[in-house]
Amino acid sequence: MELQTSSSRRVLVAKPRGYCAGVDRAVVAVEKALEQYGAPIYVRKQIVHNTHVVKTLEAKGAIFVEETEEVPEGEIVVFSAHGVSPAVHAEAAERQLRTIDATCPLVTKVHNEAKRFAGQDYDILLIGHEGHEEVEGTSGEAPDHIRLVDGLDSVEKVEVRDPGKLVWLSQTTLSVDETNETVARLKQRFPNLIDPPSDDICYATQNRQVAVKEIAAEADLVIVVGSDNSSNSKRLVEVALDHGAKAAYLVDDASHIRDEWFEGVTTVGLTSGASVPDELVQGVLARLAERGFGDVTEVESVEEKVRFALPHELRKDLRAG
């Protein structure tokens, strides 16, 4: 679309931005568990990758742990939106933990694909970032069949049993463009590589990347609100730079904005990752207004209407028995 130009300092705010349906579901699941059962409620890993969300939930009585073994036996534990492996479910059962699975349904879809293709004895090339919780959870569904492909540099190193029986899957929060490039390179090496039944990169990741592309070419500076461990937020910075932004930075909140970024800047693009509450974006807008960027235009690229039901465990009494 053609964006209006202005001689004043302006801000182009991307829409959609911020919370996706999976993140909203996971955060609300912890809040509802606290309301329903009272504190403490344990959460394995960060429920979503945002430091402000985690601190807010901690203040309400959530206790975040790295592993299930840190949860006292018999207590309630929430699994994060990124998903967990079958081994984690087994550990929780051994400790008689009452579990609430807040895995994003779109991540669960990838898990189910991994199980199905492994059951058909395919080698699965999983495109994703080594060590990311989502990748660890998906890999745990079929560890003997999954080969991790962490970017273009990994393509030539991949070893498979049968190049004629291969499928690729991906982490849900990757750059669409980079993933397409990786798949193209994989298909050069493995011509019989087949695609998953549907796109694994989630709708929200794709929509936020489309939205930031729309404002990046007009922006002297793009600010992405999100935490440093948020894969989808970091991808937004990369996409902005790849599509015309002269500079782009990731900030946790308005306090991380630096004065030197604004030298010669008249147009700021602003967006946020899928795990970021909009109050943090409003805080950045207030800081920008203090610097004279008072002309704010919201640029909507696509309307989002996706909603997910809460985890089914919240509809039964986990304290019973």
PDB file of C-alpha atoms in Angstrom:
ATOM      1  CA  MET A   1       0.000   0.000   0.000  1.00  0.00           C
ATOM      2  CA  GLU A   2       1.043   3.632  -0.493  1.00  0.00           C
ATOM      3  CA  LEU A   3       1.844   5.244   2.841  1.00  0.00           C
ATOM      4  CA  GLN A   4       1.234   8.955   3.340  1.00  0.00           C
ATOM      5  CA  THR A   5       4.354  11.027   3.788  1.00  0.00           C
ATOM      6  CA  SER A   6       4.629  13.856   6.265  1.00  0.00           C
ATOM      7  CA  SER A   7       7.212  16.465   7.122  1.00  0.00           C
ATOM      8  CA  SER A   8       6.555  15.870  10.815  1.00  0.00           C
ATOM      9  CA  ARG A   9       8.146  13.171  12.898  1.00  0.00           C
ATOM     10  CA  ARG A  10       5.875  10.186  12.580  1.00  0.00           C
ATOM     11  CA  VAL A  11       5.414   6.646  13.801  1.00  0.00           C
ATOM     12  CA  LEU A  12       4.074   3.814  11.653  1.00  0.00           C
ATOM     13  CA  VAL A  13       2.652   1.140  13.950  1.00  0.00           C
ATOM     14  CA  ALA A  14       2.323  -2.325  12.455  1.00  0.00           C
ATOM     15  CA  LYS A  15      -0.885  -4.286  12.835  1.00  0.00           C
ATOM     16  CA  PRO A  16      -1.133  -7.137  13.646  1.00  0.00           C
ATOM     17  CA  ARG A  17       1.455  -7.080  16.400  1.00  0.00           C
ATOM     18  CA  GLY A  18       1.778  -8.433  19.926  1.00  0.00           C
ATOM     19  CA  TYR A  19      -0.108 -11.322  21.461  1.00  0.00           C
ATOM     20  CA  CYS A  20      -1.081 -14.202  19.209  1.00  0.00           C
ATOM     21  CA  ALA A  21      -3.850 -16.658  20.075  1.00  0.00           C
ATOM     22  CA  GLY A  22      -1.414 -19.265  21.421  1.00  0.00           C
ATOM     23  CA  VAL A  23       0.332 -16.817  23.739  1.00  0.00           C
ATOM     24  CA  ASP A  24      -2.949 -15.372  24.993  1.00  0.00           C
ATOM     25  CA  ARG A  25      -4.195 -18.902  25.711  1.00  0.00           C
ATOM     26  CA  ALA A  26      -1.037 -19.823  27.648  1.00  0.00           C
ATOM     27  CA  VAL A  27      -0.942 -16.668  29.771  1.00  0.00           C
ATOM     28  CA  VAL A  28      -4.647 -16.868  30.561  1.00  0.00           C
ATOM     29  CA  ALA A  29      -4.187 -20.555  31.463  1.00  0.00           C
ATOM     30  CA  VAL A  30      -1.713 -19.614  34.216  1.00  0.00           C
ATOM     31  CA  GLU A  31      -3.962 -16.787  35.436  1.00  0.00           C
ATOM     32  CA  LYS A  32      -7.028 -19.067  35.509  1.00  0.00           C
ATOM     33  CA  ALA A  33      -5.092 -21.801  37.325  1.00  0.00           C
ATOM     34  CA  LEU A  34      -4.067 -19.293  40.003  1.00  0.00           C
ATOM     35  CA  GLU A  35      -7.688 -18.130  40.340  1.00  0.00           C
ATOM     36  CA  GLN A  36      -9.073 -21.666  40.402  1.00  0.00           C
ATOM     37  CA  TYR A  37      -6.540 -23.381  42.657  1.00  0.00           C
ATOM     38  CA  GLY A  38      -4.652 -20.575  44.376  1.00  0.00           C
ATOM     39  CA  ALA A  39      -0.901 -20.024  44.612  1.00  0.00           C
ATOM     40  CA  PRO A  40       1.511 -21.524  44.110  1.00  0.00           C
ATOM     41  CA  ILE A  41       1.121 -22.758  40.548  1.00  0.00           C
ATOM     42  CA  TYR A  42       4.346 -24.067  39.038  1.00  0.00           C
ATOM     43  CA  VAL A  43       5.284 -23.361  35.413  1.00  0.00           C
ATOM     44  CA  ARG A  44       7.963 -25.317  33.566  1.00  0.00           C
ATOM     45  CA  LYS A  45      10.184 -22.854  31.653  1.00  0.00           C
ATOM     46  CA  GLN A  46       8.940 -19.380  30.741  1.00  0.00           C
ATOM     47  CA  ILE A  47       5.264 -19.685  29.832  1.00  0.00           C
ATOM     48  CA  VAL A  48       6.048 -17.438  26.850  1.00  0.00           C
ATOM     49  CA  HIS A  49       9.321 -15.752  25.951  1.00  0.00           C
ATOM     50  CA  ASN A  50       8.746 -12.352  27.513  1.00  0.00           C
ATOM     51  CA  THR A  51      10.388 -11.169  30.725  1.00  0.00           C
ATOM     52  CA  HIS A  52       7.581  -8.744  31.634  1.00  0.00           C
ATOM     53  CA  VAL A  53       4.899 -11.428  31.316  1.00  0.00           C
ATOM     54  CA  VAL A  54       6.925 -13.780  33.517  1.00  0.00           C
ATOM     55  CA  LYS A  55       7.460 -11.126  36.217  1.00  0.00           C
ATOM     56  CA  THR A  56       3.763 -10.221  36.199  1.00  0.00           C
ATOM     57  CA  LEU A  57       2.735 -13.853  36.686  1.00  0.00           C
ATOM     58  CA  GLU A  58       5.375 -14.343  39.401  1.00  0.00           C
ATOM     59  CA  ALA A  59       3.847 -11.426  41.293  1.00  0.00           C
ATOM     60  CA  LYS A  60       0.501 -13.246  41.174  1.00  0.00           C
ATOM     61  CA  GLY A  61       1.944 -16.453  42.629  1.00  0.00           C
ATOM     62  CA  ALA A  62       3.366 -18.435  39.712  1.00  0.00           C
ATOM     63  CA  ILE A  63       6.686 -20.175  40.347  1.00  0.00           C
ATOM     64  CA  PHE A  64       8.825 -20.758  37.256  1.00  0.00           C
ATOM     65  CA  VAL A  65      11.147 -23.746  37.196  1.00  0.00           C
ATOM     66  CA  GLU A  66      13.499 -25.153  34.591  1.00  0.00           C
ATOM     67  CA  GLU A  67      12.637 -28.828  35.044  1.00  0.00           C
ATOM     68  CA  THR A  68       9.752 -30.898  36.411  1.00  0.00           C
ATOM     69  CA  GLU A  69      12.011 -32.378  39.111  1.00  0.00           C
ATOM     70  CA  GLU A  70      11.945 -28.955  40.806  1.00  0.00           C
ATOM     71  CA  VAL A  71       8.170 -29.180  41.306  1.00  0.00           C
ATOM     72  CA  PRO A  72       7.113 -30.737  44.624  1.00  0.00           C
ATOM     73  CA  GLU A  73       5.329 -34.059  44.190  1.00  0.00           C
ATOM     74  CA  GLY A  74       1.591 -33.812  43.723  1.00  0.00           C
ATOM     75  CA  GLU A  75       1.571 -30.104  42.818  1.00  0.00           C
ATOM     76  CA  ILE A  76       0.120 -28.459  39.697  1.00  0.00           C
ATOM     77  CA  VAL A  77       2.505 -27.615  36.854  1.00  0.00           C
ATOM     78  CA  VAL A  78       1.757 -25.759  33.632  1.00  0.00           C
ATOM     79  CA  PHE A  79       3.690 -26.674  30.488  1.00  0.00           C
ATOM     80  CA  SER A  80       4.659 -23.647  28.402  1.00  0.00           C
ATOM     81  CA  ALA A  81       3.288 -22.612  25.005  1.00  0.00           C
ATOM     82  CA  HIS A  82       6.433 -24.010  23.332  1.00  0.00           C
ATOM     83  CA  GLY A  83       5.509 -27.630  24.062  1.00  0.00           C
ATOM     84  CA  VAL A  84       7.334 -30.477  25.796  1.00  0.00           C
ATOM     85  CA  SER A  85       8.557 -33.911  24.816  1.00  0.00           C
ATOM     86  CA  PRO A  86       6.881 -37.188  25.835  1.00  0.00           C
ATOM     87  CA  ALA A  87       9.747 -37.702  28.302  1.00  0.00           C
ATOM     88  CA  VAL A  88       8.660 -34.576  30.212  1.00  0.00           C
ATOM     89  CA  HIS A  89       5.072 -35.840  30.398  1.00  0.00           C
ATOM     90  CA  ALA A  90       6.419 -39.150  31.734  1.00  0.00           C
ATOM     91  CA  GLU A  91       8.535 -37.382  34.378  1.00  0.00           C
ATOM     92  CA  ALA A  92       5.494 -35.417  35.509  1.00  0.00           C
ATOM     93  CA  ALA A  93       3.453 -38.611  35.800  1.00  0.00           C
ATOM     94  CA  GLU A  94       6.191 -40.273  37.863  1.00  0.00           C
ATOM     95  CA  ARG A  95       6.130 -37.344  40.292  1.00  0.00           C
ATOM     96  CA  GLN A  96       2.318 -37.487  40.394  1.00  0.00           C
ATOM     97  CA  LEU A  97       2.137 -33.905  39.180  1.00  0.00           C
ATOM     98  CA  ARG A  98      -1.174 -32.505  38.047  1.00  0.00           C
ATOM     99  CA  THR A  99      -0.462 -30.996  34.633  1.00  0.00           C
ATOM    100  CA  ILE A 100      -2.006 -28.225  32.565  1.00  0.00           C
ATOM    101  CA  ASP A 101      -0.686 -28.393  29.004  1.00  0.00           C
ATOM    102  CA  ALA A 102      -0.607 -24.862  27.560  1.00  0.00           C
ATOM    103  CA  THR A 103       1.234 -25.933  24.402  1.00  0.00           C
ATOM    104  CA  CYS A 104       0.095 -23.798  21.462  1.00  0.00           C
ATOM    105  CA  PRO A 105      -2.222 -25.894  19.260  1.00  0.00           C
ATOM    106  CA  LEU A 106      -0.084 -24.971  16.246  1.00  0.00           C
ATOM    107  CA  VAL A 107       2.970 -26.466  17.965  1.00  0.00           C
ATOM    108  CA  THR A 108       0.923 -29.549  18.826  1.00  0.00           C
ATOM    109  CA  LYS A 109       0.157 -29.856  15.098  1.00  0.00           C
ATOM    110  CA  VAL A 110       3.901 -30.087  14.371  1.00  0.00           C
ATOM    111  CA  HIS A 111       4.307 -32.692  17.126  1.00  0.00           C
ATOM    112  CA  ASN A 112       1.549 -34.777  15.552  1.00  0.00           C
ATOM    113  CA  GLU A 113       3.155 -34.481  12.124  1.00  0.00           C
ATOM    114  CA  ALA A 114       6.477 -35.652  13.563  1.00  0.00           C
ATOM    115  CA  LYS A 115       4.833 -38.691  15.163  1.00  0.00           C
ATOM    116  CA  ARG A 116       2.946 -39.560  11.976  1.00  0.00           C
ATOM    117  CA  PHE A 117       5.949 -39.354   9.656  1.00  0.00           C
ATOM    118  CA  ALA A 118       8.166 -41.197  12.141  1.00  0.00           C
ATOM    119  CA  GLY A 119       5.515 -43.924  12.268  1.00  0.00           C
ATOM    120  CA  GLN A 120       5.886 -44.214   8.477  1.00  0.00           C
ATOM    121  CA  ASP A 121       9.671 -44.476   8.951  1.00  0.00           C
ATOM    122  CA  TYR A 122      10.540 -41.151   7.314  1.00  0.00           C
ATOM    123  CA  ASP A 123      13.620 -39.195   8.293  1.00  0.00           C
ATOM    124  CA  ILE A 124      12.380 -35.761   9.353  1.00  0.00           C
ATOM    125  CA  LEU A 125      14.474 -32.663   8.626  1.00  0.00           C
ATOM    126  CA  LEU A 126      13.393 -30.244  11.363  1.00  0.00           C
ATOM    127  CA  ILE A 127      14.282 -26.658  10.481  1.00  0.00           C
ATOM    128  CA  GLY A 128      14.797 -24.705  13.690  1.00  0.00           C
ATOM    129  CA  HIS A 129      17.183 -23.265  16.244  1.00  0.00           C
ATOM    130  CA  GLU A 130      19.219 -25.668  18.319  1.00  0.00           C
ATOM    131  CA  GLY A 131      18.336 -25.459  22.011  1.00  0.00           C
ATOM    132  CA  HIS A 132      15.001 -23.705  21.489  1.00  0.00           C
ATOM    133  CA  GLU A 133      12.325 -25.239  23.724  1.00  0.00           C
ATOM    134  CA  GLU A 134       9.957 -25.820  20.825  1.00  0.00           C
ATOM    135  CA  VAL A 135      12.631 -27.700  18.877  1.00  0.00           C
ATOM    136  CA  GLU A 136      13.482 -29.820  21.925  1.00  0.00           C
ATOM    137  CA  GLY A 137       9.823 -30.718  22.432  1.00  0.00           C
ATOM    138  CA  THR A 138       9.243 -31.656  18.786  1.00  0.00           C
ATOM    139  CA  SER A 139      12.507 -33.612  18.571  1.00  0.00           C
ATOM    140  CA  GLY A 140      11.492 -35.601  21.636  1.00  0.00           C
ATOM    141  CA  GLU A 141       8.468 -36.984  19.769  1.00  0.00           C
ATOM    142  CA  ALA A 142      10.716 -38.939  17.382  1.00  0.00           C
ATOM    143  CA  PRO A 143      14.373 -38.613  18.389  1.00  0.00           C
ATOM    144  CA  ASP A 144      15.541 -41.469  16.140  1.00  0.00           C
ATOM    145  CA  HIS A 145      13.960 -39.938  13.049  1.00  0.00           C
ATOM    146  CA  ILE A 146      14.550 -36.195  13.444  1.00  0.00           C
ATOM    147  CA  ARG A 147      17.607 -34.402  12.028  1.00  0.00           C
ATOM    148  CA  LEU A 148      17.928 -30.743  13.034  1.00  0.00           C
ATOM    149  CA  VAL A 149      18.657 -28.210  10.292  1.00  0.00           C
ATOM    150  CA  ASP A 150      19.716 -24.973  11.990  1.00  0.00           C
ATOM    151  CA  GLY A 151      19.913 -22.570   9.042  1.00  0.00           C
ATOM    152  CA  LEU A 152      21.532 -22.683   5.632  1.00  0.00           C
ATOM    153  CA  ASP A 153      24.957 -23.569   6.990  1.00  0.00           C
ATOM    154  CA  SER A 154      23.583 -26.862   8.330  1.00  0.00           C
ATOM    155  CA  VAL A 155      22.181 -28.106   5.020  1.00  0.00           C
ATOM    156  CA  GLU A 156      25.385 -29.731   3.775  1.00  0.00           C
ATOM    157  CA  LYS A 157      26.030 -31.399   7.137  1.00  0.00           C
ATOM    158  CA  VAL A 158      22.729 -33.269   7.363  1.00  0.00           C
ATOM    159  CA  GLU A 159      23.016 -37.054   7.251  1.00  0.00           C
ATOM    160  CA  VAL A 160      19.988 -39.213   6.454  1.00  0.00           C
ATOM    161  CA  ARG A 161      19.298 -42.938   6.135  1.00  0.00           C
ATOM    162  CA  ASP A 162      17.324 -42.855   2.865  1.00  0.00           C
ATOM    163  CA  PRO A 163      17.333 -39.720   0.674  1.00  0.00           C
ATOM    164  CA  GLY A 164      14.211 -41.065  -1.023  1.00  0.00           C
ATOM    165  CA  LYS A 165      12.146 -40.984   2.168  1.00  0.00           C
ATOM    166  CA  LEU A 166      12.433 -37.515   3.645  1.00  0.00           C
ATOM    167  CA  VAL A 167      10.043 -34.833   4.872  1.00  0.00           C
ATOM    168  CA  TRP A 168      10.749 -31.399   6.338  1.00  0.00           C
ATOM    169  CA  LEU A 169       9.015 -29.730   9.281  1.00  0.00           C
ATOM    170  CA  SER A 170       9.828 -26.434  10.986  1.00  0.00           C
ATOM    171  CA  GLN A 171       9.765 -24.506  14.218  1.00  0.00           C
ATOM    172  CA  THR A 172       6.668 -22.271  14.161  1.00  0.00           C
ATOM    173  CA  THR A 173       8.450 -18.956  14.821  1.00  0.00           C
ATOM    174  CA  LEU A 174      11.031 -18.770  12.032  1.00  0.00           C
ATOM    175  CA  SER A 175      11.528 -16.213   9.278  1.00  0.00           C
ATOM    176  CA  VAL A 176       9.290 -17.253   6.382  1.00  0.00           C
ATOM    177  CA  ASP A 177      11.804 -16.048   3.781  1.00  0.00           C
ATOM    178  CA  GLU A 178      14.791 -17.754   5.431  1.00  0.00           C
ATOM    179  CA  THR A 179      12.865 -20.996   5.862  1.00  0.00           C
ATOM    180  CA  ASN A 180      11.866 -20.989   2.192  1.00  0.00           C
ATOM    181  CA  GLU A 181      15.514 -20.452   1.286  1.00  0.00           C
ATOM    182  CA  THR A 182      16.592 -23.341   3.530  1.00  0.00           C
ATOM    183  CA  VAL A 183      13.947 -25.638   2.037  1.00  0.00           C
ATOM    184  CA  ALA A 184      15.056 -24.724  -1.486  1.00  0.00           C
ATOM    185  CA  ARG A 185      18.662 -25.580  -0.589  1.00  0.00           C
ATOM    186  CA  LEU A 186      17.565 -28.874   1.012  1.00  0.00           C
ATOM    187  CA  LYS A 187      15.623 -29.804  -2.121  1.00  0.00           C
ATOM    188  CA  GLN A 188      18.706 -29.176  -4.242  1.00  0.00           C
ATOM    189  CA  ARG A 189      20.514 -31.729  -2.112  1.00  0.00           C
ATOM    190  CA  PHE A 190      17.544 -34.070  -1.604  1.00  0.00           C
ATOM    191  CA  PRO A 191      15.259 -33.837  -4.690  1.00  0.00           C
ATOM    192  CA  ASN A 192      12.749 -36.277  -3.189  1.00  0.00           C
ATOM    193  CA  LEU A 193      12.203 -34.205  -0.037  1.00  0.00           C
ATOM    194  CA  ILE A 194       8.469 -33.767   0.537  1.00  0.00           C
ATOM    195  CA  ASP A 195       6.620 -30.861   2.134  1.00  0.00           C
ATOM    196  CA  PRO A 196       4.486 -31.073   5.278  1.00  0.00           C
ATOM    197  CA  PRO A 197       0.699 -31.226   4.705  1.00  0.00           C
ATOM    198  CA  SER A 198       0.378 -27.576   5.753  1.00  0.00           C
ATOM    199  CA  ASP A 199       2.685 -24.708   6.606  1.00  0.00           C
ATOM    200  CA  ASP A 200       4.346 -25.143  10.014  1.00  0.00           C
ATOM    201  CA  ILE A 201       5.289 -21.479  10.514  1.00  0.00           C
ATOM    202  CA  CYS A 202       2.317 -20.157  12.430  1.00  0.00           C
ATOM    203  CA  TYR A 203      -0.162 -17.627  11.077  1.00  0.00           C
ATOM    204  CA  ALA A 204       0.856 -15.028  13.674  1.00  0.00           C
ATOM    205  CA  THR A 205       4.575 -15.234  12.865  1.00  0.00           C
ATOM    206  CA  GLN A 206       3.802 -14.853   9.162  1.00  0.00           C
ATOM    207  CA  ASN A 207       1.333 -12.004   9.678  1.00  0.00           C
ATOM    208  CA  ARG A 208       3.730 -10.024  11.864  1.00  0.00           C
ATOM    209  CA  GLN A 209       6.489 -10.432   9.296  1.00  0.00           C
ATOM    210  CA  VAL A 210       4.183  -9.255   6.495  1.00  0.00           C
ATOM    211  CA  ALA A 211       3.178  -6.249   8.606  1.00  0.00           C
ATOM    212  CA  VAL A 212       6.745  -5.218   9.410  1.00  0.00           C
ATOM    213  CA  LYS A 213       7.698  -5.505   5.719  1.00  0.00           C
ATOM    214  CA  GLU A 214       4.939  -3.016   4.945  1.00  0.00           C
ATOM    215  CA  ILE A 215       6.354  -0.328   7.241  1.00  0.00           C
ATOM    216  CA  ALA A 216      10.087  -1.098   6.951  1.00  0.00           C
ATOM    217  CA  ALA A 217      10.669   0.518   3.564  1.00  0.00           C
ATOM    218  CA  GLU A 218       9.216   3.798   4.854  1.00  0.00           C
ATOM    219  CA  ALA A 219      11.125   3.787   8.137  1.00  0.00           C
ATOM    220  CA  ASP A 220      14.464   5.317   9.077  1.00  0.00           C
ATOM    221  CA  LEU A 221      14.320   3.242  12.254  1.00  0.00           C
ATOM    222  CA  VAL A 222      12.240   0.195  13.234  1.00  0.00           C
ATOM    223  CA  ILE A 223      11.756  -0.637  16.913  1.00  0.00           C
ATOM    224  CA  VAL A 224      10.623  -4.182  17.727  1.00  0.00           C
ATOM    225  CA  VAL A 225       9.348  -4.698  21.265  1.00  0.00           C
ATOM    226  CA  GLY A 226      10.240  -8.168  22.517  1.00  0.00           C
ATOM    227  CA  SER A 227      12.633 -10.115  24.722  1.00  0.00           C
ATOM    228  CA  ASP A 228      16.007 -11.325  23.529  1.00  0.00           C
ATOM    229  CA  ASN A 229      15.047 -15.010  23.887  1.00  0.00           C
ATOM    230  CA  SER A 230      11.960 -14.562  21.701  1.00  0.00           C
ATOM    231  CA  SER A 231      12.639 -16.179  18.332  1.00  0.00           C
ATOM    232  CA  ASN A 232       9.752 -14.505  16.508  1.00  0.00           C
ATOM    233  CA  SER A 233      10.704 -11.062  17.864  1.00  0.00           C
ATOM    234  CA  LYS A 234      14.321 -11.403  16.717  1.00  0.00           C
ATOM    235  CA  ARG A 235      13.101 -12.486  13.285  1.00  0.00           C
ATOM    236  CA  LEU A 236      11.082  -9.240  13.024  1.00  0.00           C
ATOM    237  CA  VAL A 237      14.296  -7.220  13.396  1.00  0.00           C
ATOM    238  CA  GLU A 238      15.936  -9.236  10.625  1.00  0.00           C
ATOM    239  CA  VAL A 239      12.915  -8.935   8.327  1.00  0.00           C
ATOM    240  CA  ALA A 240      12.771  -5.155   8.862  1.00  0.00           C
ATOM    241  CA  LEU A 241      16.429  -4.764   7.897  1.00  0.00           C
ATOM    242  CA  ASP A 242      16.004  -7.038   4.881  1.00  0.00           C
ATOM    243  CA  HIS A 243      13.068  -4.984   3.593  1.00  0.00           C
ATOM    244  CA  GLY A 244      14.367  -1.439   3.665  1.00  0.00           C
ATOM    245  CA  ALA A 245      14.646  -0.237   7.251  1.00  0.00           C
ATOM    246  CA  LYS A 246      17.839   1.791   7.685  1.00  0.00           C
ATOM    247  CA  ALA A 247      18.165   0.522  11.274  1.00  0.00           C
ATOM    248  CA  ALA A 248      16.210  -1.850  13.509  1.00  0.00           C
ATOM    249  CA  TYR A 249      16.514  -2.709  17.188  1.00  0.00           C
ATOM    250  CA  LEU A 250      14.935  -5.132  19.660  1.00  0.00           C
ATOM    251  CA  VAL A 251      13.901  -3.630  23.016  1.00  0.00           C
ATOM    252  CA  ASP A 252      12.281  -5.217  26.063  1.00  0.00           C
ATOM    253  CA  ASP A 253      10.474  -1.965  26.824  1.00  0.00           C
ATOM    254  CA  ALA A 254      10.757   1.820  26.461  1.00  0.00           C
ATOM    255  CA  SER A 255      13.636   2.029  28.971  1.00  0.00           C
ATOM    256  CA  HIS A 256      15.938   0.289  26.465  1.00  0.00           C
ATOM    257  CA  ILE A 257      15.534   2.970  23.778  1.00  0.00           C
ATOM    258  CA  ARG A 258      18.733   4.938  23.153  1.00  0.00           C
ATOM    259  CA  ASP A 259      18.906   8.629  22.225  1.00  0.00           C
ATOM    260  CA  GLU A 260      21.581   8.136  19.555  1.00  0.00           C
ATOM    261  CA  TRP A 261      19.216   6.013  17.436  1.00  0.00           C
ATOM    262  CA  PHE A 262      17.207   9.112  16.485  1.00  0.00           C
ATOM    263  CA  GLU A 263      19.849  11.214  14.769  1.00  0.00           C
ATOM    264  CA  GLY A 264      18.408  12.176  11.376  1.00  0.00           C
ATOM    265  CA  VAL A 265      15.299  10.043  11.917  1.00  0.00           C
ATOM    266  CA  THR A 266      11.884  11.355  10.842  1.00  0.00           C
ATOM    267  CA  THR A 267       9.938   8.090  10.501  1.00  0.00           C
ATOM    268  CA  VAL A 268       9.931   5.313  13.117  1.00  0.00           C
ATOM    269  CA  GLY A 269       8.338   1.930  12.478  1.00  0.00           C
ATOM    270  CA  LEU A 270       7.044   0.119  15.549  1.00  0.00           C
ATOM    271  CA  THR A 271       5.923  -3.454  16.075  1.00  0.00           C
ATOM    272  CA  SER A 272       6.091  -6.186  18.714  1.00  0.00           C
ATOM    273  CA  GLY A 273       6.606  -9.922  18.930  1.00  0.00           C
ATOM    274  CA  ALA A 274       3.836 -12.447  19.457  1.00  0.00           C
ATOM    275  CA  SER A 275       4.489 -12.748  23.210  1.00  0.00           C
ATOM    276  CA  VAL A 276       4.407  -9.008  24.002  1.00  0.00           C
ATOM    277  CA  PRO A 277       1.527  -7.327  25.880  1.00  0.00           C
ATOM    278  CA  ASP A 278       0.387  -4.146  24.130  1.00  0.00           C
ATOM    279  CA  GLU A 279       1.003  -2.019  27.227  1.00  0.00           C
ATOM    280  CA  LEU A 280       4.722  -2.255  26.417  1.00  0.00           C
ATOM    281  CA  VAL A 281       4.079  -0.903  22.916  1.00  0.00           C
ATOM    282  CA  GLN A 282       2.045   1.947  24.437  1.00  0.00           C
ATOM    283  CA  GLY A 283       5.007   2.714  26.682  1.00  0.00           C
ATOM    284  CA  VAL A 284       7.266   3.001  23.630  1.00  0.00           C
ATOM    285  CA  LEU A 285       4.731   5.272  21.909  1.00  0.00           C
ATOM    286  CA  ALA A 286       4.715   7.525  24.990  1.00  0.00           C
ATOM    287  CA  ARG A 287       8.525   7.694  24.922  1.00  0.00           C
ATOM    288  CA  LEU A 288       8.474   8.502  21.195  1.00  0.00           C
ATOM    289  CA  ALA A 289       5.890  11.235  21.779  1.00  0.00           C
ATOM    290  CA  GLU A 290       8.265  12.821  24.296  1.00  0.00           C
ATOM    291  CA  ARG A 291      10.827  12.973  21.480  1.00  0.00           C
ATOM    292  CA  GLY A 292       8.372  14.740  19.159  1.00  0.00           C
ATOM    293  CA  PHE A 293       7.073  11.707  17.287  1.00  0.00           C
ATOM    294  CA  GLY A 294       3.412  12.561  17.790  1.00  0.00           C
ATOM    295  CA  ASP A 295       2.019  11.688  14.352  1.00  0.00           C
ATOM    296  CA  VAL A 296       0.996   8.029  14.799  1.00  0.00           C
ATOM    297  CA  THR A 297      -0.492   5.923  11.992  1.00  0.00           C
ATOM    298  CA  GLU A 298      -1.516   2.290  12.373  1.00  0.00           C
ATOM    299  CA  VAL A 299      -0.807   0.261   9.237  1.00  0.00           C
ATOM    300  CA  GLU A 300      -2.946  -2.882   9.096  1.00  0.00           C
ATOM    301  CA  SER A 301      -1.848  -5.577   6.656  1.00  0.00           C
ATOM    302  CA  VAL A 302      -4.249  -8.365   7.652  1.00  0.00           C
ATOM    303  CA  GLU A 303      -7.032  -8.821  10.193  1.00  0.00           C
ATOM    304  CA  GLU A 304      -6.548 -11.564  12.763  1.00  0.00           C
ATOM    305  CA  LYS A 305      -9.541 -13.405  14.209  1.00  0.00           C
ATOM    306  CA  VAL A 306      -7.949 -16.629  15.494  1.00  0.00           C
ATOM    307  CA  ARG A 307      -8.902 -17.741  19.027  1.00  0.00           C
ATOM    308  CA  PHE A 308      -8.034 -20.951  20.889  1.00  0.00           C
ATOM    309  CA  ALA A 309      -9.989 -22.623  23.680  1.00  0.00           C
ATOM    310  CA  LEU A 310      -8.277 -22.913  27.049  1.00  0.00           C
ATOM    311  CA  PRO A 311      -6.528 -26.205  27.939  1.00  0.00           C
ATOM    312  CA  HIS A 312      -9.095 -28.877  28.773  1.00  0.00           C
ATOM    313  CA  GLU A 313      -7.450 -29.495  32.164  1.00  0.00           C
ATOM    314  CA  LEU A 314      -8.856 -26.171  33.392  1.00  0.00           C
ATOM    315  CA  ARG A 315     -12.345 -27.593  32.981  1.00  0.00           C
ATOM    316  CA  LYS A 316     -11.834 -30.310  35.585  1.00  0.00           C
ATOM    317  CA  ASP A 317     -10.819 -30.379  39.245  1.00  0.00           C
ATOM    318  CA  LEU A 318      -7.072 -31.033  39.321  1.00  0.00           C
ATOM    319  CA  ARG A 319      -7.016 -30.850  43.119  1.00  0.00           C
ATOM    320  CA  ALA A 320      -9.451 -33.728  43.452  1.00  0.00           C
ATOM    321  CA  GLY A 321      -8.156 -37.043  44.699  1.00  0.00           C
TER     322      GLY A 321
END
